[in-house]
PDB file of C-alpha atoms in Angstrom:
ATOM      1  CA  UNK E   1       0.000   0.000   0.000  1.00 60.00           C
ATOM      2  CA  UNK E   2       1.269   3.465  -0.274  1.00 58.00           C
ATOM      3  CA  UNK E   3      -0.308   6.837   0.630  1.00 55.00           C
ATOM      4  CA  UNK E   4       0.781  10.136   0.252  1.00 46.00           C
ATOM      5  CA  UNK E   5       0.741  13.765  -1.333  1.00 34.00           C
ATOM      6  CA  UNK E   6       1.812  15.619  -4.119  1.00 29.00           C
ATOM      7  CA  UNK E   7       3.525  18.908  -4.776  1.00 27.00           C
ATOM      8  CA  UNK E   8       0.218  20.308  -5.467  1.00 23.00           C
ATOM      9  CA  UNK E   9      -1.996  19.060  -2.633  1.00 26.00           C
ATOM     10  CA  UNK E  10      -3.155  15.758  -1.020  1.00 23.00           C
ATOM     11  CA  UNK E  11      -3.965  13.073  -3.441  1.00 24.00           C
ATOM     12  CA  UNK E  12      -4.666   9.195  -2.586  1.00 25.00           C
ATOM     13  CA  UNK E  13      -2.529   7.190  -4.064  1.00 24.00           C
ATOM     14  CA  UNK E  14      -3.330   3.821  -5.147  1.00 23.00           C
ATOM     15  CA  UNK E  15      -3.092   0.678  -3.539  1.00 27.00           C
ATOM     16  CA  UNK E  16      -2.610  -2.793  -2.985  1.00 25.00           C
ATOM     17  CA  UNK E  17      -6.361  -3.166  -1.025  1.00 28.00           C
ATOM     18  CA  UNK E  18      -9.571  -0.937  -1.043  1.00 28.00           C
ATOM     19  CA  UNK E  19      -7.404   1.877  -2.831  1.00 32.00           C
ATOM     20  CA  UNK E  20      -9.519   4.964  -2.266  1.00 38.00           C
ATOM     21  CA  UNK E  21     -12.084   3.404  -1.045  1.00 39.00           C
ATOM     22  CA  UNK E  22     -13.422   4.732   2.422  1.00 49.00           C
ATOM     23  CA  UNK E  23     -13.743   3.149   5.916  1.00 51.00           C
ATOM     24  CA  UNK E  24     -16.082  -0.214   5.107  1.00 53.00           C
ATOM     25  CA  UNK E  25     -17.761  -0.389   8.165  1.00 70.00           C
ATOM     26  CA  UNK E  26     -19.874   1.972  10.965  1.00 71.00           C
ATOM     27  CA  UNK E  27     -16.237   1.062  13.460  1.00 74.00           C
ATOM     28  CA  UNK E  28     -14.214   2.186  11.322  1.00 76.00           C
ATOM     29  CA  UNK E  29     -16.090   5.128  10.675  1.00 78.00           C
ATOM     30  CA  UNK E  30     -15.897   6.137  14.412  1.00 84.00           C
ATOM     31  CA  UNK E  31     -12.313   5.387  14.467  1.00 87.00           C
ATOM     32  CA  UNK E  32     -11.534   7.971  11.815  1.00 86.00           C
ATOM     33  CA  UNK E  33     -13.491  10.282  13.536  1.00 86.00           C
ATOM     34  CA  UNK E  34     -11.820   9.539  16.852  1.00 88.00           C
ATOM     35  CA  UNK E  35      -8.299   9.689  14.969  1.00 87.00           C
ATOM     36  CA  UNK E  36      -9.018  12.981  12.673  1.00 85.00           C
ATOM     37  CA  UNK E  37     -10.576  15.175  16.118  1.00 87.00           C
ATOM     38  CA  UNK E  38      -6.930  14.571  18.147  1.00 87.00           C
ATOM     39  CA  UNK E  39      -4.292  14.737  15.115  1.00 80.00           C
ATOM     40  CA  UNK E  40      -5.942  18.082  14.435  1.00 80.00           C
ATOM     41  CA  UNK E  41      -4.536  19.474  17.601  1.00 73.00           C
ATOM     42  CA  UNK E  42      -1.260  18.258  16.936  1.00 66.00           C
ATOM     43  CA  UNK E  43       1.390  21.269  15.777  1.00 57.00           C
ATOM     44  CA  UNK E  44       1.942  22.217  11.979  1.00 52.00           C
ATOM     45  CA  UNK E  45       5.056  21.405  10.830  1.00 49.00           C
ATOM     46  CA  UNK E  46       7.005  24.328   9.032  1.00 50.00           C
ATOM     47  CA  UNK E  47       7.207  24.013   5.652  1.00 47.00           C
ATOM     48  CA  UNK E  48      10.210  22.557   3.394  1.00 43.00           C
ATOM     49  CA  UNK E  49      10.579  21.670   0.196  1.00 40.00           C
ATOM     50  CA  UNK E  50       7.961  19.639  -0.925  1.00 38.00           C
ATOM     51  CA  UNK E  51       8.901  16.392  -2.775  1.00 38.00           C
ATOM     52  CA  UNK E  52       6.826  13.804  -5.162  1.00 39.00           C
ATOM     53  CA  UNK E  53       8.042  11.172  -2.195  1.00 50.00           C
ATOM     54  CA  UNK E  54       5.227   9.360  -0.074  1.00 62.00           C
ATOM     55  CA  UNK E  55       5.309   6.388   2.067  1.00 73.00           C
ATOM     56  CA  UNK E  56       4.596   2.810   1.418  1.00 82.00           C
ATOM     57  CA  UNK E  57       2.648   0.200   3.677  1.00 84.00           C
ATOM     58  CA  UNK E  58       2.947  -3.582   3.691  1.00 86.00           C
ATOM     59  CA  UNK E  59       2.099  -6.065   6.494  1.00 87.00           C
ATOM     60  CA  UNK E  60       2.546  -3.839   9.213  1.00 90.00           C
ATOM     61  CA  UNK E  61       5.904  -2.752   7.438  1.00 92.00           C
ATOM     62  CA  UNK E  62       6.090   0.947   6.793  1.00 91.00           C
ATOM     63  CA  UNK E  63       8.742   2.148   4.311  1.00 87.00           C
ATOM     64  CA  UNK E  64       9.731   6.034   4.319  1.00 80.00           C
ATOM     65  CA  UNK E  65      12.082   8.392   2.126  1.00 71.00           C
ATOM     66  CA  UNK E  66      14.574   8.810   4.481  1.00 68.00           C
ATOM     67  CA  UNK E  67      17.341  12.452   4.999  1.00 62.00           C
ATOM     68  CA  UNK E  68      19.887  10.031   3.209  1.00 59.00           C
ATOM     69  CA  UNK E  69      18.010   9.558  -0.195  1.00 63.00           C
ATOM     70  CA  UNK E  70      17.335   5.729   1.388  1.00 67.00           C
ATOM     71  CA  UNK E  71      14.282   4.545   3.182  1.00 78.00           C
ATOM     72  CA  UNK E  72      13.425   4.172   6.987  1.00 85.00           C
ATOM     73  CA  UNK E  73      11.818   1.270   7.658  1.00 90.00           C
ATOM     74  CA  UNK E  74       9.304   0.797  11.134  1.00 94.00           C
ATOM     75  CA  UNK E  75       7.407  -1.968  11.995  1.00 95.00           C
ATOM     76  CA  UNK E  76       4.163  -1.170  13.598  1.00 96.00           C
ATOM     77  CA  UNK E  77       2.707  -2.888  16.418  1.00 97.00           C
ATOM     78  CA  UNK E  78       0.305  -5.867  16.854  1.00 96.00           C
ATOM     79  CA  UNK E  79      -0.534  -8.330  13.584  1.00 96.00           C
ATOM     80  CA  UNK E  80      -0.978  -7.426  10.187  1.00 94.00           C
ATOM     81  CA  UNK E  81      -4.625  -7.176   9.398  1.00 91.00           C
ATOM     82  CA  UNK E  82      -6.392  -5.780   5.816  1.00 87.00           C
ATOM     83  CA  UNK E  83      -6.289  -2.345   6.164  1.00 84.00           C
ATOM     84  CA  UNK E  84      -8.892   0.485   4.657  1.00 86.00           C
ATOM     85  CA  UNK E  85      -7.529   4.142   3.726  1.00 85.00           C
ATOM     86  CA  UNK E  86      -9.406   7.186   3.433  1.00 81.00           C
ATOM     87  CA  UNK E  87      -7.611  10.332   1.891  1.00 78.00           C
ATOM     88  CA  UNK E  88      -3.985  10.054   3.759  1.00 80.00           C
ATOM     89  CA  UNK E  89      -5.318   8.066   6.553  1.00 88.00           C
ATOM     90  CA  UNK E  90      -4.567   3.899   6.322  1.00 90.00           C
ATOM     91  CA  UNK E  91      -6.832   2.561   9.147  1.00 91.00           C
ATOM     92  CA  UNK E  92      -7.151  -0.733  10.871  1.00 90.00           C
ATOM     93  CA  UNK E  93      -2.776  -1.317   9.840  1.00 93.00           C
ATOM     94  CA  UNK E  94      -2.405  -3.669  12.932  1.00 95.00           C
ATOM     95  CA  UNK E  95      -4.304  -4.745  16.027  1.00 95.00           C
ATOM     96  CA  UNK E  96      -4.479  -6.487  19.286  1.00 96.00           C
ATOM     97  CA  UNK E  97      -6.318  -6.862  22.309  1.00 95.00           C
ATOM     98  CA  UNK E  98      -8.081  -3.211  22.541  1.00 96.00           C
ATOM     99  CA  UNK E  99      -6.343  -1.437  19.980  1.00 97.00           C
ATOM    100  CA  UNK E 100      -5.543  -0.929  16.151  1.00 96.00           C
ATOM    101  CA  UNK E 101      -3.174   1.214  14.033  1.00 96.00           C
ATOM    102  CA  UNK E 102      -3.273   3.306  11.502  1.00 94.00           C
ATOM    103  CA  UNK E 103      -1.070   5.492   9.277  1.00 93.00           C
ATOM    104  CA  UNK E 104      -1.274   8.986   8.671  1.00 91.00           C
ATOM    105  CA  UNK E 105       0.836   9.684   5.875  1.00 88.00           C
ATOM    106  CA  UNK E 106       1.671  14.211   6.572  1.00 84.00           C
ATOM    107  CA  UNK E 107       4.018  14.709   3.485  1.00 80.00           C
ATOM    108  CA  UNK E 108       7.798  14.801   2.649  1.00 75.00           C
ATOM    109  CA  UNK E 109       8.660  11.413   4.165  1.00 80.00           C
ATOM    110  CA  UNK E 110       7.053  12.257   7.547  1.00 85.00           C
ATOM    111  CA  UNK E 111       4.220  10.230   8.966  1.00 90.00           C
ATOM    112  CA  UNK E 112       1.975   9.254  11.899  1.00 92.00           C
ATOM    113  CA  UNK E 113       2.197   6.068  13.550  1.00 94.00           C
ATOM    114  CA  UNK E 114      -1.741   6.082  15.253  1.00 95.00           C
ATOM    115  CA  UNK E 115      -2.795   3.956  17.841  1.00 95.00           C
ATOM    116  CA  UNK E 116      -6.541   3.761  18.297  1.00 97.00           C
ATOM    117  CA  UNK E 117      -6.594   2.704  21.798  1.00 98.00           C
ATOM    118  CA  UNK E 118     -10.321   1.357  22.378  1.00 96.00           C
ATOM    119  CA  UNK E 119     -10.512   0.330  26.136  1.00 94.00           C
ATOM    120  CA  UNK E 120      -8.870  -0.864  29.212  1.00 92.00           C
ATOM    121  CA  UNK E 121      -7.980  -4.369  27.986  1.00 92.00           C
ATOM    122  CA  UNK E 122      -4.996  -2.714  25.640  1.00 96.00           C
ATOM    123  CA  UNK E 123      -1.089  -3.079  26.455  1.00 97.00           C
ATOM    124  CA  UNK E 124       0.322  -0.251  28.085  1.00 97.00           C
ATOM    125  CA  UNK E 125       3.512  -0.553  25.828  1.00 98.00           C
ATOM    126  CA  UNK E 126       3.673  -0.346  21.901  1.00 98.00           C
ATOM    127  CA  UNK E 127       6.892  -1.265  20.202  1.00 98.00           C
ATOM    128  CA  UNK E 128       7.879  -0.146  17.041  1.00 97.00           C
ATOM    129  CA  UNK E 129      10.940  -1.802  15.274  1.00 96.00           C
ATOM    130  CA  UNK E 130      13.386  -0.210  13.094  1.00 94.00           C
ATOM    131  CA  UNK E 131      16.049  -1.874  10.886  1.00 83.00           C
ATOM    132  CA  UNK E 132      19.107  -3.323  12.477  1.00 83.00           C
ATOM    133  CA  UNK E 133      22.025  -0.723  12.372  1.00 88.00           C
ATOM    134  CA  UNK E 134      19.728   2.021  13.327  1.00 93.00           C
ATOM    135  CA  UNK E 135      20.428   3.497  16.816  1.00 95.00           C
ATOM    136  CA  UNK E 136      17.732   5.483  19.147  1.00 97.00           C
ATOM    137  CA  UNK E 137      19.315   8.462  21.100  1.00 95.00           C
ATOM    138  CA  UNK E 138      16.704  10.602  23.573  1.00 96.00           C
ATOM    139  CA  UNK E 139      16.736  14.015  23.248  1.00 93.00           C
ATOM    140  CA  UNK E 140      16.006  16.563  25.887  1.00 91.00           C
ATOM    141  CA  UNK E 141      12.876  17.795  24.032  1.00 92.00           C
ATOM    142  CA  UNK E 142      11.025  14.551  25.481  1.00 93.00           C
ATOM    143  CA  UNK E 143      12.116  13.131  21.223  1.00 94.00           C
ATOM    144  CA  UNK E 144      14.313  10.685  19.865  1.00 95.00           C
ATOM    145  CA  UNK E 145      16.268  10.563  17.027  1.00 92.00           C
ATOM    146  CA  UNK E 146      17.250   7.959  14.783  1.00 92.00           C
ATOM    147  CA  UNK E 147      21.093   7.516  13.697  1.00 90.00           C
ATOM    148  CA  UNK E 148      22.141   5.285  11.007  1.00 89.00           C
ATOM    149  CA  UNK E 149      25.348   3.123  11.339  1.00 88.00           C
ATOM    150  CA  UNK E 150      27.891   6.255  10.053  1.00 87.00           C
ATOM    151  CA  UNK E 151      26.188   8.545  13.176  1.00 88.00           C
ATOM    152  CA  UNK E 152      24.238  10.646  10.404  1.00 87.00           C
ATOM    153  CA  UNK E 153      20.912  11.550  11.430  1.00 88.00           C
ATOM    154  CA  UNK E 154      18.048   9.789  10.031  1.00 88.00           C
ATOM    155  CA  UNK E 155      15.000  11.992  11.285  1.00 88.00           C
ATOM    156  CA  UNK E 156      13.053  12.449  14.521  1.00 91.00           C
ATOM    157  CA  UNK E 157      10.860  11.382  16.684  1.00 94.00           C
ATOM    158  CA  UNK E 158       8.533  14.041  18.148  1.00 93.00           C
ATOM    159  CA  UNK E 159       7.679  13.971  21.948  1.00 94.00           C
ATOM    160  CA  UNK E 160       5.083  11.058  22.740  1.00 96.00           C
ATOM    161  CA  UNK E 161       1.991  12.060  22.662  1.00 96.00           C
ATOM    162  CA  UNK E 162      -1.408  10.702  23.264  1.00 97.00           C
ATOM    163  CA  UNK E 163      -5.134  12.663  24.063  1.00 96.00           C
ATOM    164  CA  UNK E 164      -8.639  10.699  25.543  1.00 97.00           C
ATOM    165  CA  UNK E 165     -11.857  11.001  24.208  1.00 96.00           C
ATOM    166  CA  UNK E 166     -12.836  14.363  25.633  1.00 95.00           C
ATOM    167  CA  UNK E 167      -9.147  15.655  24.132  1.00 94.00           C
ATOM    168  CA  UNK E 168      -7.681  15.648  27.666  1.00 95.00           C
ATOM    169  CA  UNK E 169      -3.312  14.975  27.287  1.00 96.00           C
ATOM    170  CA  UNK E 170      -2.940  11.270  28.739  1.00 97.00           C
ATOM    171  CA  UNK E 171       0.225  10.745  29.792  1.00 98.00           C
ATOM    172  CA  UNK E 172       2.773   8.695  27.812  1.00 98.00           C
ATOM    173  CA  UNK E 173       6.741   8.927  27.458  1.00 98.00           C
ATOM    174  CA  UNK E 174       9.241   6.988  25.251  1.00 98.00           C
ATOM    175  CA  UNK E 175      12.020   4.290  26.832  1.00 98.00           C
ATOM    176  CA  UNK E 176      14.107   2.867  23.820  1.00 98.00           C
ATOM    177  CA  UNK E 177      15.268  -0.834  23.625  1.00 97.00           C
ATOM    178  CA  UNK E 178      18.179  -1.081  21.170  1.00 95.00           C
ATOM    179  CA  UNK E 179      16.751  -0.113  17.691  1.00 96.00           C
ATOM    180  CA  UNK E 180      13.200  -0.317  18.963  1.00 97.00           C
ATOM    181  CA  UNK E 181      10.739   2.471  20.424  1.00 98.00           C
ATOM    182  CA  UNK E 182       8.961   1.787  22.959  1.00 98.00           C
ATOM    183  CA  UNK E 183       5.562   4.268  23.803  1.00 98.00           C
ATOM    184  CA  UNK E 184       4.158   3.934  27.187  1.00 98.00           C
ATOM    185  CA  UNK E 185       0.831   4.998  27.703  1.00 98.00           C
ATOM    186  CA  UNK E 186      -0.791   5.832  30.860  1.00 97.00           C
ATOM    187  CA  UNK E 187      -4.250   4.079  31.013  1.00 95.00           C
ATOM    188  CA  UNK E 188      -6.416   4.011  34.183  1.00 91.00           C
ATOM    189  CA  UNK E 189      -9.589   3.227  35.367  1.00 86.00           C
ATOM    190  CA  UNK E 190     -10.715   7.080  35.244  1.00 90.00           C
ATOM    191  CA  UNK E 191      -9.291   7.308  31.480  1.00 95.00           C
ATOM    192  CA  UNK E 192     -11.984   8.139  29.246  1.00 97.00           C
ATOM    193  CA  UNK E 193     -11.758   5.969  25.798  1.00 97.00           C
ATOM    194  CA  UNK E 194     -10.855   5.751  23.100  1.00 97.00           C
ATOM    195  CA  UNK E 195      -6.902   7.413  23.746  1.00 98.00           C
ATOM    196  CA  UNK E 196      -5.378   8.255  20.197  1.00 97.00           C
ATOM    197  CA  UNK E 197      -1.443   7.691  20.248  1.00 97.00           C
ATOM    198  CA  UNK E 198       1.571   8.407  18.258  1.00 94.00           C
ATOM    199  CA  UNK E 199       5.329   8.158  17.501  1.00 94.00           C
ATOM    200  CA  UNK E 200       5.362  11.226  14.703  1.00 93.00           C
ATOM    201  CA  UNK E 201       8.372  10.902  12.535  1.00 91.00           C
ATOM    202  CA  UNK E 202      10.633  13.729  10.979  1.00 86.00           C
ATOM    203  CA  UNK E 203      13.359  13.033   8.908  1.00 85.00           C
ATOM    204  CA  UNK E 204      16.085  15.082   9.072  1.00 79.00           C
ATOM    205  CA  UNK E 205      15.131  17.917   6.233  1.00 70.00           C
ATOM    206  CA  UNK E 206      15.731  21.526   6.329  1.00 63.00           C
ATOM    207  CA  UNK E 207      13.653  24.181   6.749  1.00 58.00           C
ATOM    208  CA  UNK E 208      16.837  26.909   6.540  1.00 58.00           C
ATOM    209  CA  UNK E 209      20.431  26.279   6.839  1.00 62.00           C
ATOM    210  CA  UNK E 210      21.386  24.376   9.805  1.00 82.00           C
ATOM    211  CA  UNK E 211      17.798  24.280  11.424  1.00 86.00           C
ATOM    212  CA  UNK E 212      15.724  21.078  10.973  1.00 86.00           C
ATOM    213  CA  UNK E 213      11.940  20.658  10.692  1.00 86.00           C
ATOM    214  CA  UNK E 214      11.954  19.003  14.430  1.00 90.00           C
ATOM    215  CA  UNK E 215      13.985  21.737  15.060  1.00 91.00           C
ATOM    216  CA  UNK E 216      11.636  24.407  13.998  1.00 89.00           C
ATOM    217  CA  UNK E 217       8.392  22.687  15.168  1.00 88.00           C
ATOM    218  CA  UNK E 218       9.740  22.817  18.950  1.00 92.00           C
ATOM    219  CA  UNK E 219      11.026  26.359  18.349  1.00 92.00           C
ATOM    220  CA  UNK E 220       7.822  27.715  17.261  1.00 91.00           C
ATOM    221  CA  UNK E 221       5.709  25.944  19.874  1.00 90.00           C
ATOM    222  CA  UNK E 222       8.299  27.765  22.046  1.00 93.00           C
ATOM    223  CA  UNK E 223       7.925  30.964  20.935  1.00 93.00           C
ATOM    224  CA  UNK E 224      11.690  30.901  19.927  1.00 94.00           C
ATOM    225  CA  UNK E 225      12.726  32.558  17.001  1.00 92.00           C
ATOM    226  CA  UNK E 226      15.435  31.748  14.680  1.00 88.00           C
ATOM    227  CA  UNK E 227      17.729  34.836  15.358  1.00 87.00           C
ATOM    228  CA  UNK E 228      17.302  33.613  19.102  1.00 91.00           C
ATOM    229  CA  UNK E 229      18.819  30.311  18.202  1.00 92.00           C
ATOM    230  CA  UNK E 230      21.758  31.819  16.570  1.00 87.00           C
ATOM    231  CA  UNK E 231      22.267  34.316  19.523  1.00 86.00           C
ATOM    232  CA  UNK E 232      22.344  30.992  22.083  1.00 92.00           C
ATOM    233  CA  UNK E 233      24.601  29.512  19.680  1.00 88.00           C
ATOM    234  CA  UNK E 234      27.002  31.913  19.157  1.00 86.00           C
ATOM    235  CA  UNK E 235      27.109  33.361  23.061  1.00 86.00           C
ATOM    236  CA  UNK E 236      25.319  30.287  25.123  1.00 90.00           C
ATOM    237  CA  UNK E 237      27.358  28.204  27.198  1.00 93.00           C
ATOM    238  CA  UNK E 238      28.866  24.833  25.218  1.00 92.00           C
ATOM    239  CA  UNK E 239      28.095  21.501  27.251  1.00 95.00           C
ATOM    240  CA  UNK E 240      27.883  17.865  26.219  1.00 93.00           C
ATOM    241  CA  UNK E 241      24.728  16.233  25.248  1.00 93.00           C
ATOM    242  CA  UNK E 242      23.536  12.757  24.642  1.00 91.00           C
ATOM    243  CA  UNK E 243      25.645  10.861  21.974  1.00 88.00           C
ATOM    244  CA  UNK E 244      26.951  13.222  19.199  1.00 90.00           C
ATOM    245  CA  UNK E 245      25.649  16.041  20.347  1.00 94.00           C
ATOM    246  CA  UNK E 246      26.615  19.320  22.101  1.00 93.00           C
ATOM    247  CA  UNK E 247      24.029  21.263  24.326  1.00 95.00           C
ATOM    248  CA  UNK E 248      24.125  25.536  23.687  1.00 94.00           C
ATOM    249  CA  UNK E 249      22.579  27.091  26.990  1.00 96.00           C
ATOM    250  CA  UNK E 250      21.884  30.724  27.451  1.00 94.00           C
ATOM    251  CA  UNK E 251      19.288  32.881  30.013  1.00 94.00           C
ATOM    252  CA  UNK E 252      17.898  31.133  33.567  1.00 93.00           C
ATOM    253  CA  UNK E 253      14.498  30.253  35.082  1.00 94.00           C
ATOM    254  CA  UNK E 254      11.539  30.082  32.073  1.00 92.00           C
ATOM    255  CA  UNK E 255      13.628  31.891  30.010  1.00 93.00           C
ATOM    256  CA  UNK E 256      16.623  29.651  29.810  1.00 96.00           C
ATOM    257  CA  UNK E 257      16.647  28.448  25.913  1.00 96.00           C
ATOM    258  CA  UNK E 258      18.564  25.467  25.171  1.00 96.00           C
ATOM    259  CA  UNK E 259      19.543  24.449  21.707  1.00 94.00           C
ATOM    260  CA  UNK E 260      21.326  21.135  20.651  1.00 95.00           C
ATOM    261  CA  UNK E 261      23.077  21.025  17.775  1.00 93.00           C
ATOM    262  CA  UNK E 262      24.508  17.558  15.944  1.00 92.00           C
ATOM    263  CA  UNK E 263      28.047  17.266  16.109  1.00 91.00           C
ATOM    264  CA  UNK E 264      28.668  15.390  12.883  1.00 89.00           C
ATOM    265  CA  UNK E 265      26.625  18.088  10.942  1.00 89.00           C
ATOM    266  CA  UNK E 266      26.674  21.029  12.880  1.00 89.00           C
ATOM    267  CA  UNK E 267      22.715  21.763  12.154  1.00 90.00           C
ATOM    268  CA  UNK E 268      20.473  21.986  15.455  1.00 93.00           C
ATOM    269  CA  UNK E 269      18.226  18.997  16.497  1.00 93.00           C
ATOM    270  CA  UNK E 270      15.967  20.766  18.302  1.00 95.00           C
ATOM    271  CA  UNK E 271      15.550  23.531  21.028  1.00 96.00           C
ATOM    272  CA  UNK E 272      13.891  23.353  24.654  1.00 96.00           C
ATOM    273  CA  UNK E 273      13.058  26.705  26.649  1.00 95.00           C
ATOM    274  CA  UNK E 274      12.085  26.909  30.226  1.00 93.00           C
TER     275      UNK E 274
END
């Protein structure tokens, strides 16, 4: 299956089953609706240049253009099942006891990975796989990103995130386990259902010299500007970060911006304030 978007606006793509063909059934109906009301409060990511590239979708298998002119490969959680798409949306991906997946594919090689949590009975933990050779470093942002065997930066993953059905944050965090994610998600008995999940992968594109999309995402939601960045950088205080990386500090209290910049490629990961 593959889904995506051209340069000139959001097109569905065709593919292997029920290629633009909508939800089949009254549940999966109410599942887009569940997953379409919480991605729309997720953050717009800044703009960059917009490629032909969209991602493809086999048995649970998702393949993505990756910063390296290769693809990213993650497998989803749960087992395979015969997925429906609607516009850039791939429902019912994979399953288990109280959940399914689905795939929201958001343009230049990025992409959702949704979980449709339905009720109590669903894991706590989600694992998604990525290829052997990749390697999973935390970021201070609450992210991860993805390094491929050379230490070059594959892409992102934004902070975990996951809202209930009244659009209340539920909380949920990352651990990583060699090349696989792991997404925790905080369900209890006063949880109101369905939760909609996701690992939301960036690769490593530009939006301006030096500054990547993650990058500029977590500025904006900030309020950080780009001059600001290059003012911490410049006059901040160096220190080392997590693997590869070197941590620009500058200001105190809320107003303390950090930025971390790659070492390899000198262009900033992302940027925390407060």
């Amino acid at each position: 299956m593959k889904i995506g978007y051209s340069a000139l606006g959001i097109v569905a793509t065709s593919a292997l089953v029920l290629a633009g063909v909508g939800p089949a059934n009254a549940a999966e109906d109410a599942t887009l609706g569940d997953i379409r009301s919480a991605v729309e409060t997720r953050a717009v990511l800044p703009a960059t240049a917009t490629t032909a590239e969209s991602i493809d979708l086999s048995d649970g298998l998702i393949s993505a253009p990756g910063s390296d002119g290769g693809d990213v490969q993650l497998r989803l959680p749960g087992t395979p099942r015969t997925a429906a798409e609607s516009d850039e949306l791939a429902l019912n991906v994979t399953g288990g006891a109280g959940y399914t997946t689905a795939i929201q594919d958001t343009g230049d090689g990025t992409f959702r990975a949704l979980m449709h949590i339905e009720s109590a009975a669903a894991p706590r933990e989600y694992r998604f796989e990525l290829g052997e050779g990749v390697e999973l470093i935390p970021l201070e942002d609450g992210g991860v990103t993805a390094r491929d065997a050379a230490g070059d930066i594959l892409g992102t993953f934004e902070p975990a995130w996951a809202l209930d059905a009244n659009g209340a944050a539920v909380p949920t965090s990352y651990t990583i386990d060699g090349s696989t994610l792991v997404q925790s998600v905080s369900l209890t008995s006063a949880t109101a259902f369905p939760v909609v999940a996701d690992p939301f992968w960036i690769p490593a594109l530009l939006v301006m010299a030096r500054l990547t999309s993650h990058a500029a995402s977590q500025a904006a939601l900030r309020g950080v500007s780009q001059a600001m960045i290059k003012q911490v950088v410049q006059n901040g205080a160096k220190s080392a970060g997590n693997k590869g990386t070197s941590i620009f500090t500058q200001g105190s209290g809320k107003n303390r911006i950090r930025v971390i910049v790659d070492n390899k490629s000198g262009n900033v990961v992302t940027v925390t304030k407060g």
